[in-house]
Amino acid sequence: MRVLIAGASGLIGTSLTKRLRGSGHEVVRLVRREERSSDERRWDPPAGEIADGALDGVDAVVNLAGAPLLPGRWSAARKQVLLDSRVEPTEVLAEAVAEHGIPVLVNASAVGYYGDPGPSLVDESSPVGRGFLAELCTAWEGATETAATAGTRVVRVRTGLVLARKGGLLDVLRPLFRLGLGGKLGDGKQYMPWISLDDEVGAIVFALENESLSGAVNLSGPQPATNEAFTKALGHAVHRPAFWQVPGFAMKIALGQAAEEMALFGQRAMPKALEEAGYEFRHPTLEDALAAAT
């Protein structure tokens, strides 16, 4: 396939590009700066512009674009940035996909869609939750409708916490845990829908190639763990005790709503659609994923 990727320079996009090329696919990367190589095409989402010819011969589009959710508090201005950086580019891509008749669009989203359902299991049929992330994901996914209406197979991948050897969540946690400063967040009962980087990328490739997948697809491991269990497992993986606790109120004072929804909310998200479609996880347990990432 010839695959066009927006957000190719990020943690997931970089690994996805490498995996696709290693499998014999051609990758074209959308960039917002001037083009520097033959595999790049420039685009300007705020202006609604994509370079002429960027979608010529393209079999699938993957959209991973979006400003990082952390660090920092979610002021009204920051929320608008987070929203605009996702919805606006998605609308531009969805319109281009529809116009060019691209067969497949895999679009990023997040398990934050489910809000904070507590210990209840959630899958792709579960309703949208409450909170800013739920609202953000709803708008993000809704921006793909132009493509879906035109007949494109749209896969909205709701990603969990990606565990990688370099980059992502573990770049923040690993140094603290190796110093013996690791600990649970709040009461530790909130679920963490983790997924290894290998499986994140593998699932996206699977979604590109598997015509039975469409609509929402949870990208999370088959055994979600509580924050307390995750803390113990990471401490064990780096051979350090992890007995500290960060009070929830302290996190809220420091980061406000961002801390509440990113660290104290939890989703016991199950990858039902992936498993029913026949995807086999490379790292089916948290211990497997942490061993590969540490």
CSV table of C-alpha atoms in Angstrom, one decimal:
chain,number,residue,atom,x,y,z
A,1,MET,CA,0.0,0.0,0.0
A,2,ARG,CA,0.9,3.6,-0.3
A,3,VAL,CA,0.0,5.2,3.1
A,4,LEU,CA,-0.2,8.9,3.9
A,5,ILE,CA,0.6,9.7,7.5
A,6,ALA,CA,-0.1,12.9,9.4
A,7,GLY,CA,1.8,13.1,12.7
A,8,ALA,CA,4.5,10.8,11.5
A,9,SER,CA,7.2,12.4,13.6
A,10,GLY,CA,5.7,11.4,17.0
A,11,LEU,CA,6.3,8.3,19.1
A,12,ILE,CA,3.7,6.2,17.4
A,13,GLY,CA,4.1,7.8,13.9
A,14,THR,CA,7.8,7.1,13.8
A,15,SER,CA,7.5,3.5,14.8
A,16,LEU,CA,4.5,3.0,12.4
A,17,THR,CA,6.5,4.4,9.5
A,18,LYS,CA,9.4,2.0,10.2
A,19,ARG,CA,7.0,-0.9,10.5
A,20,LEU,CA,5.1,-0.2,7.3
A,21,ARG,CA,8.3,0.3,5.3
A,22,GLY,CA,9.8,-2.8,6.8
A,23,SER,CA,6.7,-4.7,5.5
A,24,GLY,CA,7.1,-3.3,2.0
A,25,HIS,CA,4.6,-0.5,2.1
A,26,GLU,CA,5.4,3.0,0.9
A,27,VAL,CA,4.9,5.9,3.3
A,28,VAL,CA,4.3,9.5,2.5
A,29,ARG,CA,4.6,11.9,5.5
A,30,LEU,CA,2.6,15.1,5.8
A,31,VAL,CA,4.6,17.9,7.3
A,32,ARG,CA,3.8,21.5,8.2
A,33,ARG,CA,7.2,22.9,7.4
A,34,GLU,CA,8.9,23.0,4.0
A,35,GLU,CA,9.5,19.6,2.4
A,36,ARG,CA,13.0,18.2,2.9
A,37,SER,CA,12.8,14.8,1.3
A,38,SER,CA,11.0,13.0,-1.5
A,39,ASP,CA,8.7,11.2,0.9
A,40,GLU,CA,7.3,14.5,2.5
A,41,ARG,CA,4.3,16.6,1.4
A,42,ARG,CA,3.5,19.9,3.0
A,43,TRP,CA,0.1,20.8,4.5
A,44,ASP,CA,-1.4,23.7,6.4
A,45,PRO,CA,-4.5,22.6,8.3
A,46,PRO,CA,-5.6,26.0,9.5
A,47,ALA,CA,-5.7,27.1,5.9
A,48,GLY,CA,-7.3,23.9,4.8
A,49,GLU,CA,-4.4,23.2,2.3
A,50,ILE,CA,-2.6,20.0,1.3
A,51,ALA,CA,0.1,20.0,-1.3
A,52,ASP,CA,-1.0,19.2,-4.8
A,53,GLY,CA,-0.5,15.5,-5.6
A,54,ALA,CA,-0.1,14.5,-1.9
A,55,LEU,CA,-3.0,12.0,-2.2
A,56,ASP,CA,-2.2,10.7,-5.7
A,57,GLY,CA,-2.1,6.9,-5.6
A,58,VAL,CA,-2.7,6.8,-1.9
A,59,ASP,CA,-4.4,3.6,-0.6
A,60,ALA,CA,-4.9,4.6,3.0
A,61,VAL,CA,-4.5,7.6,5.3
A,62,VAL,CA,-3.4,7.5,9.0
A,63,ASN,CA,-4.0,10.6,11.1
A,64,LEU,CA,-2.1,10.9,14.4
A,65,ALA,CA,-1.9,14.7,14.6
A,66,GLY,CA,-2.6,16.4,17.8
A,67,ALA,CA,-0.9,18.6,20.4
A,68,PRO,CA,0.4,16.8,23.6
A,69,LEU,CA,-2.1,16.7,26.5
A,70,LEU,CA,0.6,17.2,29.1
A,71,PRO,CA,2.5,18.8,30.7
A,72,GLY,CA,0.7,21.9,32.1
A,73,ARG,CA,-2.7,22.9,33.3
A,74,TRP,CA,-5.7,22.9,31.0
A,75,SER,CA,-6.6,26.6,30.9
A,76,ALA,CA,-9.4,27.6,28.5
A,77,ALA,CA,-6.7,28.7,26.0
A,78,ARG,CA,-4.9,25.4,26.3
A,79,LYS,CA,-8.1,23.4,25.8
A,80,GLN,CA,-8.8,25.3,22.6
A,81,VAL,CA,-5.3,24.4,21.4
A,82,LEU,CA,-5.8,20.7,22.2
A,83,LEU,CA,-9.2,20.8,20.4
A,84,ASP,CA,-8.0,22.8,17.3
A,85,SER,CA,-4.9,20.6,16.9
A,86,ARG,CA,-7.1,17.6,16.5
A,87,VAL,CA,-10.4,18.5,15.0
A,88,GLU,CA,-9.2,21.0,12.4
A,89,PRO,CA,-6.6,18.7,10.8
A,90,THR,CA,-9.0,15.8,10.9
A,91,GLU,CA,-11.7,17.8,9.1
A,92,VAL,CA,-9.1,18.7,6.4
A,93,LEU,CA,-8.0,15.1,5.9
A,94,ALA,CA,-11.5,13.7,6.0
A,95,GLU,CA,-12.6,16.1,3.2
A,96,ALA,CA,-9.5,15.2,1.2
A,97,VAL,CA,-10.0,11.5,1.7
A,98,ALA,CA,-13.7,11.9,0.6
A,99,GLU,CA,-12.7,14.0,-2.5
A,100,HIS,CA,-10.0,11.5,-3.6
A,101,GLY,CA,-12.0,8.4,-2.8
A,102,ILE,CA,-9.3,7.0,-0.5
A,103,PRO,CA,-10.5,3.5,0.7
A,104,VAL,CA,-9.3,3.7,4.3
A,105,LEU,CA,-8.8,6.3,7.0
A,106,VAL,CA,-7.4,5.3,10.4
A,107,ASN,CA,-7.9,8.2,12.8
A,108,ALA,CA,-6.5,8.7,16.2
A,109,SER,CA,-8.7,9.0,19.3
A,110,ALA,CA,-8.3,8.0,22.9
A,111,VAL,CA,-9.8,5.9,25.7
A,112,GLY,CA,-10.6,9.2,27.4
A,113,TYR,CA,-13.7,9.0,25.3
A,114,TYR,CA,-15.2,6.9,28.2
A,115,GLY,CA,-14.6,9.4,30.9
A,116,ASP,CA,-14.3,7.8,34.3
A,117,PRO,CA,-16.5,4.6,34.4
A,118,GLY,CA,-14.8,3.3,37.5
A,119,PRO,CA,-14.2,-0.5,37.7
A,120,SER,CA,-16.8,-1.2,35.1
A,121,LEU,CA,-15.6,-2.9,31.9
A,122,VAL,CA,-15.9,-0.7,28.8
A,123,ASP,CA,-15.7,-1.7,25.1
A,124,GLU,CA,-16.5,0.0,21.8
A,125,SER,CA,-20.2,-0.2,22.5
A,126,SER,CA,-20.0,1.7,25.8
A,127,PRO,CA,-21.4,5.2,25.9
A,128,VAL,CA,-19.3,8.4,25.9
A,129,GLY,CA,-18.4,9.6,29.4
A,130,ARG,CA,-18.1,13.0,31.0
A,131,GLY,CA,-15.2,15.4,31.1
A,132,PHE,CA,-13.0,17.4,28.8
A,133,LEU,CA,-11.3,14.4,27.3
A,134,ALA,CA,-14.6,12.8,26.5
A,135,GLU,CA,-15.8,16.0,24.8
A,136,LEU,CA,-12.5,16.2,22.9
A,137,CYS,CA,-12.6,12.6,21.7
A,138,THR,CA,-16.2,13.1,20.6
A,139,ALA,CA,-15.4,16.1,18.5
A,140,TRP,CA,-12.2,14.4,17.2
A,141,GLU,CA,-14.1,11.3,16.0
A,142,GLY,CA,-16.9,13.4,14.7
A,143,ALA,CA,-14.6,15.2,12.4
A,144,THR,CA,-14.1,12.0,10.3
A,145,GLU,CA,-17.8,11.9,9.3
A,146,THR,CA,-17.2,13.5,5.9
A,147,ALA,CA,-15.0,10.5,4.9
A,148,ALA,CA,-17.4,7.9,6.4
A,149,THR,CA,-20.3,9.5,4.6
A,150,ALA,CA,-18.4,9.3,1.3
A,151,GLY,CA,-17.9,5.5,1.8
A,152,THR,CA,-14.4,5.4,3.2
A,153,ARG,CA,-13.8,2.7,5.8
A,154,VAL,CA,-13.0,4.8,8.8
A,155,VAL,CA,-11.4,3.3,11.9
A,156,ARG,CA,-11.3,5.4,15.0
A,157,VAL,CA,-8.5,4.0,17.2
A,158,ARG,CA,-9.1,4.8,20.9
A,159,THR,CA,-5.6,4.5,22.3
A,160,GLY,CA,-4.6,3.8,25.9
A,161,LEU,CA,-1.3,4.5,27.6
A,162,VAL,CA,1.5,3.6,25.3
A,163,LEU,CA,4.4,1.8,26.9
A,164,ALA,CA,7.7,2.3,25.0
A,165,ARG,CA,11.4,1.8,25.6
A,166,LYS,CA,11.9,5.5,24.6
A,167,GLY,CA,9.3,8.2,24.8
A,168,GLY,CA,5.8,8.4,26.2
A,169,LEU,CA,4.6,7.7,29.7
A,170,LEU,CA,7.6,5.6,30.8
A,171,ASP,CA,10.1,8.4,30.0
A,172,VAL,CA,8.5,10.3,32.9
A,173,LEU,CA,8.0,7.4,35.3
A,174,ARG,CA,11.1,5.2,34.7
A,175,PRO,CA,13.7,7.6,36.2
A,176,LEU,CA,11.5,8.2,39.3
A,177,PHE,CA,11.0,4.5,39.9
A,178,ARG,CA,14.7,3.7,39.4
A,179,LEU,CA,15.4,6.2,42.1
A,180,GLY,CA,13.0,4.4,44.4
A,181,LEU,CA,10.5,7.3,44.2
A,182,GLY,CA,7.7,5.4,42.4
A,183,GLY,CA,4.3,5.2,43.9
A,184,LYS,CA,0.6,5.0,43.3
A,185,LEU,CA,-1.5,8.0,42.3
A,186,GLY,CA,-4.4,8.8,44.6
A,187,ASP,CA,-6.0,5.6,46.0
A,188,GLY,CA,-4.5,3.6,43.1
A,189,LYS,CA,-7.9,2.0,42.3
A,190,GLN,CA,-8.3,3.7,38.9
A,191,TYR,CA,-7.7,1.5,35.9
A,192,MET,CA,-4.8,2.2,33.4
A,193,PRO,CA,-5.6,1.0,29.9
A,194,TRP,CA,-2.0,0.3,28.9
A,195,ILE,CA,-0.7,-1.0,25.5
A,196,SER,CA,2.8,-1.7,24.3
A,197,LEU,CA,4.2,0.4,21.5
A,198,ASP,CA,4.6,-2.8,19.4
A,199,ASP,CA,1.0,-3.6,19.8
A,200,GLU,CA,-0.1,0.0,19.2
A,201,VAL,CA,1.7,0.0,15.9
A,202,GLY,CA,0.7,-3.6,15.1
A,203,ALA,CA,-3.0,-2.9,15.7
A,204,ILE,CA,-2.9,0.2,13.4
A,205,VAL,CA,-1.3,-1.9,10.6
A,206,PHE,CA,-3.9,-4.6,11.3
A,207,ALA,CA,-6.7,-2.0,11.0
A,208,LEU,CA,-5.2,-0.8,7.7
A,209,GLU,CA,-5.1,-4.3,6.3
A,210,ASN,CA,-8.3,-5.8,7.8
A,211,GLU,CA,-11.4,-4.8,6.0
A,212,SER,CA,-13.7,-6.2,8.8
A,213,LEU,CA,-12.6,-3.3,11.1
A,214,SER,CA,-14.4,0.0,11.1
A,215,GLY,CA,-15.8,2.5,13.6
A,216,ALA,CA,-14.4,2.7,17.1
A,217,VAL,CA,-11.5,0.3,18.0
A,218,ASN,CA,-9.9,0.3,21.5
A,219,LEU,CA,-6.2,0.1,21.4
A,220,SER,CA,-5.4,-1.2,24.8
A,221,GLY,CA,-4.0,-4.4,26.2
A,222,PRO,CA,-6.4,-7.3,27.0
A,223,GLN,CA,-5.6,-7.1,30.8
A,224,PRO,CA,-6.1,-3.6,32.0
A,225,ALA,CA,-4.5,-3.0,35.5
A,226,THR,CA,-5.3,-0.7,38.3
A,227,ASN,CA,-2.8,2.1,39.0
A,228,GLU,CA,-1.7,0.3,42.2
A,229,ALA,CA,-1.0,-2.9,40.2
A,230,PHE,CA,0.8,-1.0,37.5
A,231,THR,CA,2.9,0.7,40.2
A,232,LYS,CA,3.9,-2.6,41.7
A,233,ALA,CA,4.6,-4.1,38.2
A,234,LEU,CA,6.8,-1.2,37.1
A,235,GLY,CA,8.7,-1.3,40.4
A,236,HIS,CA,9.4,-5.0,39.9
A,237,ALA,CA,10.4,-4.4,36.3
A,238,VAL,CA,13.1,-1.9,37.4
A,239,HIS,CA,14.0,-3.8,40.6
A,240,ARG,CA,13.1,-1.0,43.0
A,241,PRO,CA,10.5,-0.7,45.7
A,242,ALA,CA,7.5,1.5,44.9
A,243,PHE,CA,5.7,2.3,48.2
A,244,TRP,CA,5.2,6.1,47.8
A,245,GLN,CA,1.8,7.6,47.3
A,246,VAL,CA,0.9,10.9,45.6
A,247,PRO,CA,-2.3,12.3,47.1
A,248,GLY,CA,-5.0,13.1,44.7
A,249,PHE,CA,-5.6,16.5,46.2
A,250,ALA,CA,-2.0,17.4,45.7
A,251,MET,CA,-2.1,16.5,42.0
A,252,LYS,CA,-5.3,18.5,41.5
A,253,ILE,CA,-3.6,21.5,43.2
A,254,ALA,CA,-0.6,21.2,40.9
A,255,LEU,CA,-2.3,20.4,37.6
A,256,GLY,CA,-6.1,20.9,38.1
A,257,GLN,CA,-8.4,19.2,35.7
A,258,ALA,CA,-5.5,17.8,33.7
A,259,ALA,CA,-4.3,15.8,36.7
A,260,GLU,CA,-7.8,14.6,37.5
A,261,GLU,CA,-8.6,13.3,34.0
A,262,MET,CA,-5.1,12.1,33.0
A,263,ALA,CA,-4.1,10.4,36.2
A,264,LEU,CA,-7.0,10.0,38.6
A,265,PHE,CA,-9.7,9.0,36.1
A,266,GLY,CA,-9.4,5.5,34.7
A,267,GLN,CA,-10.9,3.3,32.0
A,268,ARG,CA,-11.1,-0.5,32.3
A,269,ALA,CA,-11.1,-0.6,28.5
A,270,MET,CA,-11.2,-3.9,26.6
A,271,PRO,CA,-10.0,-4.4,23.0
A,272,LYS,CA,-13.1,-6.3,22.0
A,273,ALA,CA,-13.2,-5.2,18.4
A,274,LEU,CA,-9.5,-6.1,17.9
A,275,GLU,CA,-9.8,-9.5,19.5
A,276,GLU,CA,-13.0,-10.4,17.6
A,277,ALA,CA,-11.3,-9.4,14.3
A,278,GLY,CA,-8.5,-11.9,15.2
A,279,TYR,CA,-5.6,-9.6,16.3
A,280,GLU,CA,-3.0,-11.4,18.4
A,281,PHE,CA,-1.2,-9.3,21.0
A,282,ARG,CA,2.6,-9.5,21.1
A,283,HIS,CA,2.4,-8.4,24.7
A,284,PRO,CA,-0.8,-9.6,26.2
A,285,THR,CA,0.1,-8.9,29.8
A,286,LEU,CA,1.4,-5.8,31.6
A,287,GLU,CA,4.5,-7.7,32.7
A,288,ASP,CA,5.2,-8.6,29.0
A,289,ALA,CA,4.8,-5.0,27.9
A,290,LEU,CA,7.0,-3.6,30.7
A,291,ALA,CA,9.7,-6.1,30.1
A,292,ALA,CA,9.8,-5.0,26.4
A,293,ALA,CA,9.9,-1.3,27.4
A,294,THR,CA,12.3,-1.4,30.3
